[in-house]
Coordinates of C-alpha atoms in Angstrom, one line a residue:
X1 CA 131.1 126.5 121.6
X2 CA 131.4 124.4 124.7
X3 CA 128.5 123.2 124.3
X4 CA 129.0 121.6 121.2
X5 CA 132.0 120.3 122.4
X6 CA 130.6 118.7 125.2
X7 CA 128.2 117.1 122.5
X8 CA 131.4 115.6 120.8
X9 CA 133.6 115.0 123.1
X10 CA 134.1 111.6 121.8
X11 CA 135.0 112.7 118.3
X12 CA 138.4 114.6 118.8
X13 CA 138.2 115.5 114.8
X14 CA 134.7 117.3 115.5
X15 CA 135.9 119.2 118.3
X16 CA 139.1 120.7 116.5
X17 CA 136.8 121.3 113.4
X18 CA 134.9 124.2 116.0
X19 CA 137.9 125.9 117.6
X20 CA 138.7 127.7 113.7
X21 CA 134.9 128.5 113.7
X22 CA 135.3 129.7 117.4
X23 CA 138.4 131.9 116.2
X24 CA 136.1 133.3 113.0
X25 CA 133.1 134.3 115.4
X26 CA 135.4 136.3 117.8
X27 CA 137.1 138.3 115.1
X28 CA 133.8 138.8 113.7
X29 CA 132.4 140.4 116.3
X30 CA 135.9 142.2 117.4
X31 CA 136.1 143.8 114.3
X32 CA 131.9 145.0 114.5
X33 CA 132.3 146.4 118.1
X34 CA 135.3 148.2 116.6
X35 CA 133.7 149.4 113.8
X36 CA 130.7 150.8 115.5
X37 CA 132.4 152.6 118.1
X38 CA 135.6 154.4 115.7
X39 CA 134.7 158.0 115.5
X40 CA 133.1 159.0 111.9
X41 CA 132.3 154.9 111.1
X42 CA 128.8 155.7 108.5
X43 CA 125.7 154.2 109.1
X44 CA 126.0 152.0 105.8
X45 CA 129.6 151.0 107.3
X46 CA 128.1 149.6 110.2
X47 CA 124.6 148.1 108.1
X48 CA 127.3 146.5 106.0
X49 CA 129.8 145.1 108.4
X50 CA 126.8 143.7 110.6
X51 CA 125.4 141.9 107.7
X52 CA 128.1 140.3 106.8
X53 CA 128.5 138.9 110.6
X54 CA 125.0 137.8 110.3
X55 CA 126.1 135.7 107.4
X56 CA 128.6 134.2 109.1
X57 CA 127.1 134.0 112.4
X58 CA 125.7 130.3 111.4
X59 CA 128.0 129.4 108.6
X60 CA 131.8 129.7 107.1
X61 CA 131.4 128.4 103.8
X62 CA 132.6 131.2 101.3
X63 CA 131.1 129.7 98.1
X64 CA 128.3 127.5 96.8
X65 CA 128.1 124.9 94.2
X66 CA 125.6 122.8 92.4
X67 CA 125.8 119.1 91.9
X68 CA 122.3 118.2 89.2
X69 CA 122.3 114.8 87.7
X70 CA 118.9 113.1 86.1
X71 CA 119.3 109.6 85.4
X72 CA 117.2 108.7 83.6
X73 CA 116.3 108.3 79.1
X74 CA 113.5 107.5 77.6
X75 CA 110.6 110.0 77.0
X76 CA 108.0 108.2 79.2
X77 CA 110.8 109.8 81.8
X78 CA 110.2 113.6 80.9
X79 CA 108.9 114.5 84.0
X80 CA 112.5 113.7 85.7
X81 CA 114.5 116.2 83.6
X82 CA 111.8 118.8 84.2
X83 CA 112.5 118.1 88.2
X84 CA 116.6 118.8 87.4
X85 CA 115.9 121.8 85.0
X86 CA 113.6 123.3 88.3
X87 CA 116.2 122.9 90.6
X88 CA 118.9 124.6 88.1
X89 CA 116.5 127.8 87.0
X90 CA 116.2 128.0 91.2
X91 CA 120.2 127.9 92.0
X92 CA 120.2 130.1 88.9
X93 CA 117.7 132.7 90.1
X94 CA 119.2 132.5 93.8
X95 CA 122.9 133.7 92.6
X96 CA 124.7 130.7 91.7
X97 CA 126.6 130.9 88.5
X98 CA 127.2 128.2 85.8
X99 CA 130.6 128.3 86.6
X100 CA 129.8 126.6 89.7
X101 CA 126.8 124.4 88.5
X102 CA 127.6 120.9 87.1
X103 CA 124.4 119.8 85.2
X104 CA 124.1 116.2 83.7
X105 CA 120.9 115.2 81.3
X106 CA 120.9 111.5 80.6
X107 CA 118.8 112.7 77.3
X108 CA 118.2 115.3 75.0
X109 CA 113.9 115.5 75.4
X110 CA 114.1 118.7 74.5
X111 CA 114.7 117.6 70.8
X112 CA 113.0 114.3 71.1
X113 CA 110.7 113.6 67.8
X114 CA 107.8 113.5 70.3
X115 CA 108.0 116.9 72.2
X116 CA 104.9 118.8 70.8
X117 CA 107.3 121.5 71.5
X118 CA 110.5 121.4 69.8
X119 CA 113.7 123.2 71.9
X120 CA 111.5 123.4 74.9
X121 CA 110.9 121.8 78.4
X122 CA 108.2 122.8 80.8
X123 CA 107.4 121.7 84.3
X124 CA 103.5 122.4 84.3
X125 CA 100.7 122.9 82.0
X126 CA 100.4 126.1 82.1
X127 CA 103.8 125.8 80.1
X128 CA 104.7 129.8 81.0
X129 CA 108.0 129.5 81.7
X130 CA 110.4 127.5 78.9
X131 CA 112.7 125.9 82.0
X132 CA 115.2 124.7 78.7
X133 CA 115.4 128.2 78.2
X134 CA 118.4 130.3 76.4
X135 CA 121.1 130.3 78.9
X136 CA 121.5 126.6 79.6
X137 CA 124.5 124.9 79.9
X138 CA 124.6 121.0 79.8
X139 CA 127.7 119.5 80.9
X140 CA 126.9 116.0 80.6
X141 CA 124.8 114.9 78.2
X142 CA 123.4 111.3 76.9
X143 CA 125.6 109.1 77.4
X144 CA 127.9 110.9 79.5
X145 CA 125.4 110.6 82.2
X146 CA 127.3 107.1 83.9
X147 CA 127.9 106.1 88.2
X148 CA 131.8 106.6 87.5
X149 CA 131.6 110.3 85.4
X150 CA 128.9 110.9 88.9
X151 CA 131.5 109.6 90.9
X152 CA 134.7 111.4 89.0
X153 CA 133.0 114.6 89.3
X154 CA 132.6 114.4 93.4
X155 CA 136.2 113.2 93.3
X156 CA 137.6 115.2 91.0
X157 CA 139.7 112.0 89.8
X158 CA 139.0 113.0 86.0
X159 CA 141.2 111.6 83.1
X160 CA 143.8 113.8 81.7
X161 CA 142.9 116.7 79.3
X162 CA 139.1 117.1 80.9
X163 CA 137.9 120.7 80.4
X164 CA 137.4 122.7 83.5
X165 CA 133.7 123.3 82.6
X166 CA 133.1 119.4 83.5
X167 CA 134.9 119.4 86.5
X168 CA 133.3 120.9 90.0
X169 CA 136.3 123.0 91.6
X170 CA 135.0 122.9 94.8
X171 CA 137.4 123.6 98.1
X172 CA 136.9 123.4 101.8
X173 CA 134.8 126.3 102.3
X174 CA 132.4 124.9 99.7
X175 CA 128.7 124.1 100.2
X176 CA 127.8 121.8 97.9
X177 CA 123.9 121.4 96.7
X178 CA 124.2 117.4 95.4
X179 CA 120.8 116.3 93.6
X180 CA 119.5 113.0 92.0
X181 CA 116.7 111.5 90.5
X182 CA 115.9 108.7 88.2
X183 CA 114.1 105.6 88.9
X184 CA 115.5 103.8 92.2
X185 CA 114.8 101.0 95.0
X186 CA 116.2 100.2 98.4
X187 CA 119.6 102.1 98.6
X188 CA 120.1 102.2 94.5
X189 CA 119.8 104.7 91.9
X190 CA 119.9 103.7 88.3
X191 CA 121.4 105.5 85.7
X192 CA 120.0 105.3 81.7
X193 CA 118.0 101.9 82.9
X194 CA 121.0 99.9 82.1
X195 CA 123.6 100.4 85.1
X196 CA 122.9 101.5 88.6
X197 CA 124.8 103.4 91.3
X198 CA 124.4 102.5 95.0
X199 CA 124.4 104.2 98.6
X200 CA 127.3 102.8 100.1
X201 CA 129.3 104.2 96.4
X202 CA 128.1 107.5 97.3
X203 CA 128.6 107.8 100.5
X204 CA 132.5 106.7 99.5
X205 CA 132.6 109.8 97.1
X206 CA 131.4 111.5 100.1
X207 CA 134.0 110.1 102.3
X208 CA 137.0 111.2 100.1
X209 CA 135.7 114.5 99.6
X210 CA 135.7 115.1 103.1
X211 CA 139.5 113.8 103.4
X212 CA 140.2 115.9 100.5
X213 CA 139.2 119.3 102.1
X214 CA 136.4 119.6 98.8
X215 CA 133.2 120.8 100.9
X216 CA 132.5 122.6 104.2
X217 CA 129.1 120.8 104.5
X218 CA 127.2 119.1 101.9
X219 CA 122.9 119.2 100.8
X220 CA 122.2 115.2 99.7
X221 CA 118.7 116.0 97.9
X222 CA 117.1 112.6 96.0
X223 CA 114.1 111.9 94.0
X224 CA 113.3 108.6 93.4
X225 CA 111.3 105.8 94.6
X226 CA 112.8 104.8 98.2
X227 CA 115.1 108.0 97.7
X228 CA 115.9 108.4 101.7
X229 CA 117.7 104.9 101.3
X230 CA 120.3 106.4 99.0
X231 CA 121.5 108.0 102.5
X232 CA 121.2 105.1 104.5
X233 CA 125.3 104.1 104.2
X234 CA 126.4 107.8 104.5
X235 CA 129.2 108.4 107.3
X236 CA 131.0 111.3 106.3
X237 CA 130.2 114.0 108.9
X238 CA 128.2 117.9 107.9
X239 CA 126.1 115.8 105.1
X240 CA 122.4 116.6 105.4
X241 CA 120.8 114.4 103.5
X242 CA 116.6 114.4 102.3
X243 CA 114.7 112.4 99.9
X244 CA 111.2 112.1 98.2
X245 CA 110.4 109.2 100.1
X246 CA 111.1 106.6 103.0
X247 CA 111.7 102.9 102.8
X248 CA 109.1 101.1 100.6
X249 CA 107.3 104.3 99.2
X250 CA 107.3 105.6 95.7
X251 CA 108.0 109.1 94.5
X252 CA 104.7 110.4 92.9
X253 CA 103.9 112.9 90.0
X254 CA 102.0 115.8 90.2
X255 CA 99.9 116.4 87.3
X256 CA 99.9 115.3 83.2
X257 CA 99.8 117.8 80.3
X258 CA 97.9 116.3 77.6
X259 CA 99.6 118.3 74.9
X260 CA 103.0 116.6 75.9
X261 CA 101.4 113.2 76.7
X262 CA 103.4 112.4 80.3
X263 CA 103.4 113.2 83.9
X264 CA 105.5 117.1 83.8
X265 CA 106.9 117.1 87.4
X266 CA 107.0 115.2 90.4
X267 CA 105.6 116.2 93.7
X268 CA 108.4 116.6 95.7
X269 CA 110.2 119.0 93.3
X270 CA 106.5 120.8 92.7
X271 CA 106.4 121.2 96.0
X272 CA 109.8 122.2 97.4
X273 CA 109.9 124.9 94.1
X274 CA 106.3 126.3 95.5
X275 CA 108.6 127.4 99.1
X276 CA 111.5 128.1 96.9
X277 CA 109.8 130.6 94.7
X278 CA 108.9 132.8 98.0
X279 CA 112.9 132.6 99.0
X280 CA 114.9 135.8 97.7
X281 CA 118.7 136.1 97.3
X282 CA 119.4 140.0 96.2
X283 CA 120.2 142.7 99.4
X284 CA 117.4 144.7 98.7
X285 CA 115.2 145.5 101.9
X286 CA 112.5 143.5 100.8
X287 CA 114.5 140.5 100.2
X288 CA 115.8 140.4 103.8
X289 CA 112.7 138.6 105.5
X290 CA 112.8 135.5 102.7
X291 CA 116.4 135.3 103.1
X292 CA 116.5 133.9 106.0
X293 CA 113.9 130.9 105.5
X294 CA 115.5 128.0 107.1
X295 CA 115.7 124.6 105.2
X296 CA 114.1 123.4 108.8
X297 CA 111.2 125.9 107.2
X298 CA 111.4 124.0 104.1
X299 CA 111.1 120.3 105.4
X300 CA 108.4 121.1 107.6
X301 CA 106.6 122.1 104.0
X302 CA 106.8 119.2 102.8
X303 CA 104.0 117.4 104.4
X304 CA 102.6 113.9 103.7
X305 CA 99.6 115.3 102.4
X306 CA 101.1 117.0 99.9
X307 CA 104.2 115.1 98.9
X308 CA 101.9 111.4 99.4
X309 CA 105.2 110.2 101.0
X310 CA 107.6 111.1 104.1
X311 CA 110.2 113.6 103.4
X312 CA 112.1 113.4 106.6
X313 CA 115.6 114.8 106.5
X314 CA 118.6 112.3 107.9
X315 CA 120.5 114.5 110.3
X316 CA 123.0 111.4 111.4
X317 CA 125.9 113.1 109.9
X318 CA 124.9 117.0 110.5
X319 CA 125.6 118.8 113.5
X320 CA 123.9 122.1 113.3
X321 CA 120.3 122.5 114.2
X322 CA 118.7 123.3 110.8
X323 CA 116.8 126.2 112.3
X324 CA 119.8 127.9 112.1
X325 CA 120.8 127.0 108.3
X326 CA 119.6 128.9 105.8
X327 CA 117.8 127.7 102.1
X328 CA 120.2 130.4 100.9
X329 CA 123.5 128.5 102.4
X330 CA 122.9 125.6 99.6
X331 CA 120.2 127.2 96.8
X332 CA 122.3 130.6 96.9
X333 CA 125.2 132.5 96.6
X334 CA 127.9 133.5 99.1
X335 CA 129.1 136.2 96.3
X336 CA 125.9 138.1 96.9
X337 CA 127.7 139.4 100.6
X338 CA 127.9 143.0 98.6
X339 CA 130.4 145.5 100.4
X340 CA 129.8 148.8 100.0
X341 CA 131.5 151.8 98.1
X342 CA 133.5 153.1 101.1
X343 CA 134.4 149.7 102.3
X344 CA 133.9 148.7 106.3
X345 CA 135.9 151.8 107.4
X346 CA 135.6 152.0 111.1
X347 CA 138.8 151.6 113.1
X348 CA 140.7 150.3 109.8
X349 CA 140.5 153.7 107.8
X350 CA 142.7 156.0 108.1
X351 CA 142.7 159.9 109.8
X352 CA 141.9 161.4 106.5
X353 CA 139.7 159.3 105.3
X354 CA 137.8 159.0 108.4
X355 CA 137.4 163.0 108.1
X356 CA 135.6 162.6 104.9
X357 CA 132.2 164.2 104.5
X358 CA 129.9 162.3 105.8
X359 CA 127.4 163.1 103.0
X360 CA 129.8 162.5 99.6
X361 CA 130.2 158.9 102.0
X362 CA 126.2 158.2 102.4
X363 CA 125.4 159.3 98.7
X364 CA 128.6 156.5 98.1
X365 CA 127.0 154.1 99.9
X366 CA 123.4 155.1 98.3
X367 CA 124.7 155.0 95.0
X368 CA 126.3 151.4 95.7
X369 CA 123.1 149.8 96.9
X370 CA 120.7 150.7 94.4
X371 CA 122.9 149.3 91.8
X372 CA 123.0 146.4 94.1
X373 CA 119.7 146.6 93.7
X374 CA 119.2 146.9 89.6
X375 CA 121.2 144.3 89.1
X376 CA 118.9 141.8 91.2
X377 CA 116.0 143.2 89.4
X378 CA 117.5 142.1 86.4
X379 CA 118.1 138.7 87.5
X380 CA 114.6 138.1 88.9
X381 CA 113.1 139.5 85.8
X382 CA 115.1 137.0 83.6
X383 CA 114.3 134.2 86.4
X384 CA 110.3 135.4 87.3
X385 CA 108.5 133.7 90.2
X386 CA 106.8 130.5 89.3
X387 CA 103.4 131.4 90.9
X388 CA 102.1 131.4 87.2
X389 CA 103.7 128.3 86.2
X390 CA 102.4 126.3 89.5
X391 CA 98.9 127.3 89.6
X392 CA 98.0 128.6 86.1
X393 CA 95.3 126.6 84.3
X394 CA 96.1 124.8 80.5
X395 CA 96.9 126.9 77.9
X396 CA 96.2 124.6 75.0
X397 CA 94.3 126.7 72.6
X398 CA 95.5 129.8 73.2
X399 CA 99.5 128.6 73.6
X400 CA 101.6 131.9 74.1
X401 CA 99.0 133.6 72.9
X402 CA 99.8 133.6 69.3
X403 CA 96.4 133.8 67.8
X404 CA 97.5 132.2 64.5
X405 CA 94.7 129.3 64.7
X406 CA 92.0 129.7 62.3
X407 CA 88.5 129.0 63.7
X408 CA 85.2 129.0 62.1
X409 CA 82.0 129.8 64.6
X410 CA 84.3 129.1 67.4
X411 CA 85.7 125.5 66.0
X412 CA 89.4 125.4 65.8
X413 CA 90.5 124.7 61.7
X414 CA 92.0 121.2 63.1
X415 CA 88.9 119.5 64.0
X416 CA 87.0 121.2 60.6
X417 CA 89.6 118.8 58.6
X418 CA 89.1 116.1 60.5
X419 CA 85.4 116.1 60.4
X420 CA 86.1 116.9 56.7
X421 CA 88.5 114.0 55.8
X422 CA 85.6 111.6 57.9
X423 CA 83.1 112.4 56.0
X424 CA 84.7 112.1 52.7
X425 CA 86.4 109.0 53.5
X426 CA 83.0 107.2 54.9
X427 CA 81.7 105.8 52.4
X428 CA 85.1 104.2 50.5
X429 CA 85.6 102.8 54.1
X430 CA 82.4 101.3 54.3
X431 CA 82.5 99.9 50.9
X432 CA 86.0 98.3 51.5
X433 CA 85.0 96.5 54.7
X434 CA 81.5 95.2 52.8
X435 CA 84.2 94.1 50.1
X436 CA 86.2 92.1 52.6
X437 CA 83.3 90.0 54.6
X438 CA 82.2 89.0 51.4
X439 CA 85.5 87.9 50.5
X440 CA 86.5 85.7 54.3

């Protein structure tokens, strides 16, 4: 603490924003000491109460929400609402809710004309994993994708009589997870290649949500050609800010499906979903390791060599060192900070209950866990890891595997009619183009 006042000494604001943090950290690790040492405390007391100081050891944001906006129409622009739908299936999988996503599609592909696959949006070839899928909620759609509905919903300066489902209810122990990407240049994004949104109208948004107490620290995340200048005007302080690609750099694709046509996903978001995949939110044991990947762990994965352009995060505005922060404090949940059955006991329980037996209290605490534990399972089964959907190979013939194509000696029934219709249509072909040199 007095060393990061020392580093600020110059900004009294910054240095009165740490003494509440200070204040948290003490009673924090008051109230575990305590804990530990109170006569009959369980060992699933004291596993819970330390976990939830290890959450807050780095951060004191108490919830998380998601900001997803793709700018852009046009089906030659599929691959950019497959990047948005990625990030929202990974929030999703991670543990936050709809409730707290705000997701805006500038157009509906998934029932454009053209989609060889009606209702559905994929993000590779191997097309395993539908990332439209059942659950989705758009709140912005088409039209409704604009700079001043982007700019209402960081605000919250909505007209009268907007439903709460469009509005993002964020407070000052929010983390906010703000994403973008569209087609862009040198500190612009724009938006349904008609209008355009700038840094500096950003990083105003930013500004009065900061004066307005409506995040704790902020994730600026955007995917465009030039994308790092969309950060370049930002002030606002705890705003961490990466993009796709520096000054005078373009934001490549991946790879092409030929059954769709167009470029599926971009590199950046292929990428950043192949270290995101590895990252689990539940409290099982297993998922204690992953939890704690760093996003310093994540931008040092995103390598030239992979991305074909510098990701470099903009820590201007961001004080903490991002070793410390975790993925989780942006892509996850702060709801997923289960207590358990008997609560943190210790020196806050009373006489009798502190004489409980200590066996009914570990089966409580047992029981508590692996439900913990199901109900995770259940989430990661409805959001399955993505190695399958990265690395698989193209599915074409065999697409989910529903064997309803007829072949004949191993030729699909679709090229038998077209050789078919050629050679029945040759010859009237050939005699109408004899007929027409004749006739010029």
């Amino acid at each position: 603490v007095l060393d990061a006042r020392w580093r600020t000494r110059g900004d009294r604001g910054a240095e009165m924003r740490l003494l509440p943090r200070s204040r948290a950290l003490l009673s924090l690790a008051v109230a575990l000491i305590l804990a530990a040492s109170a006569p009959g405390t369980s060992a699933a007391s004291v596993a819970a109460t330390a976990a939830t100081a290890d959450f807050f050891r780095n951060s004191t944001h108490t919830n998380n929400w998601a900001i997803l906006v793709d700018t852009s129409r046009y089906w030659f622009n599929y691959r950019h609402v497959a990047n948005t739908l990625s990030f929202y299936r990974t929030v999703k999988r991670l543990g936050i809710p709809d409730s707290r996503i705000i997701l805006m599609l500038a157009d509906d592909f998934a029932c454009d004309a053209r989609n060889a696959f009606p209702g559905e949006i994929y993000g590779s070839r191997s097309r395993a994993v539908n990332l439209y899928g059942d659950d989705i909620e758009v709140d912005y759609r088409g039209y409704e994708v604009t700079p001043e509905n982007l700019l209402r919903v960081l605000t919250n300066r909505h007209p009268k009589g907007t439903p709460r489902s469009k509005r993002a209810l964020t407070d000052k122990r929010s983390n906010v997870l703000l994403y973008l990407t569209g087609h862009g240049g040198d500190e612009f994004l724009k938006f349904q290649d008609q209008r355009e949104i700038l840094s500096k109208d950003v990083a105003d948004a930013l500004h009065q949500m900061k004066r307005k107490n409506r995040y704790d620290e902020l994730l600026f995340i955007a995917e465009t050609c030039q994308a790092s200048t969309m950060a370049a005007q930002f002030y606002s302080p705890d705003v961490l800010s990466i993009g796709s690609s520096g000054k005078g750099e373009n934001s490549l694709s991946h790879h092409n499906d030929d059954a769709i046509g167009l470029s599926v996903i971009d590199r950046f978001t292929f990428y950043t979903l192949e270290f995101m995949e590895r990252v689990r939110g539940g409290a099982a044991p297993e998922d204690a390791a992953t939890a704690r990947d760093t996003v310093n762990d994540w931008f040092r994965s995103l390598t030239k060599a992979k991305v074909r352009s510098t990701a470099v995060p903009d820590v201007t505005n961001y004080a903490r060192d991002l070793k410390s922060v975790r993925v989780t404090d942006f892509f996850g949940s702060a709801a997923e900070a289960f207590p358990r059955a008997e609560g943190y006991g210790g020196a806050f329980s009373s006489r009798s209950e502190n004489e409980k037996n200590e066996k009914e209290k570990d089966e409580d605490a047992s029981t508590s866990s692996r439900l913990v534990a199901e109900t995770y399972a259940e989430a990661s089964e409805s959001y399955r890891p993505l190695e399958e959907v990265l690395f698989a190979s193209d599915p074409l013939v065999e697409r989910k595997r529903n064997g309803n194509a007829v072949s004949t000696f191993g030729i699909p029934a679709g090229r038998i009619a077209a050789y078919v219709a050629c050679v029945a249509f040759a010859p009237a072909l050939a005699a109408a183009s004899r007929a027409m040199q004749k006739h010029f």
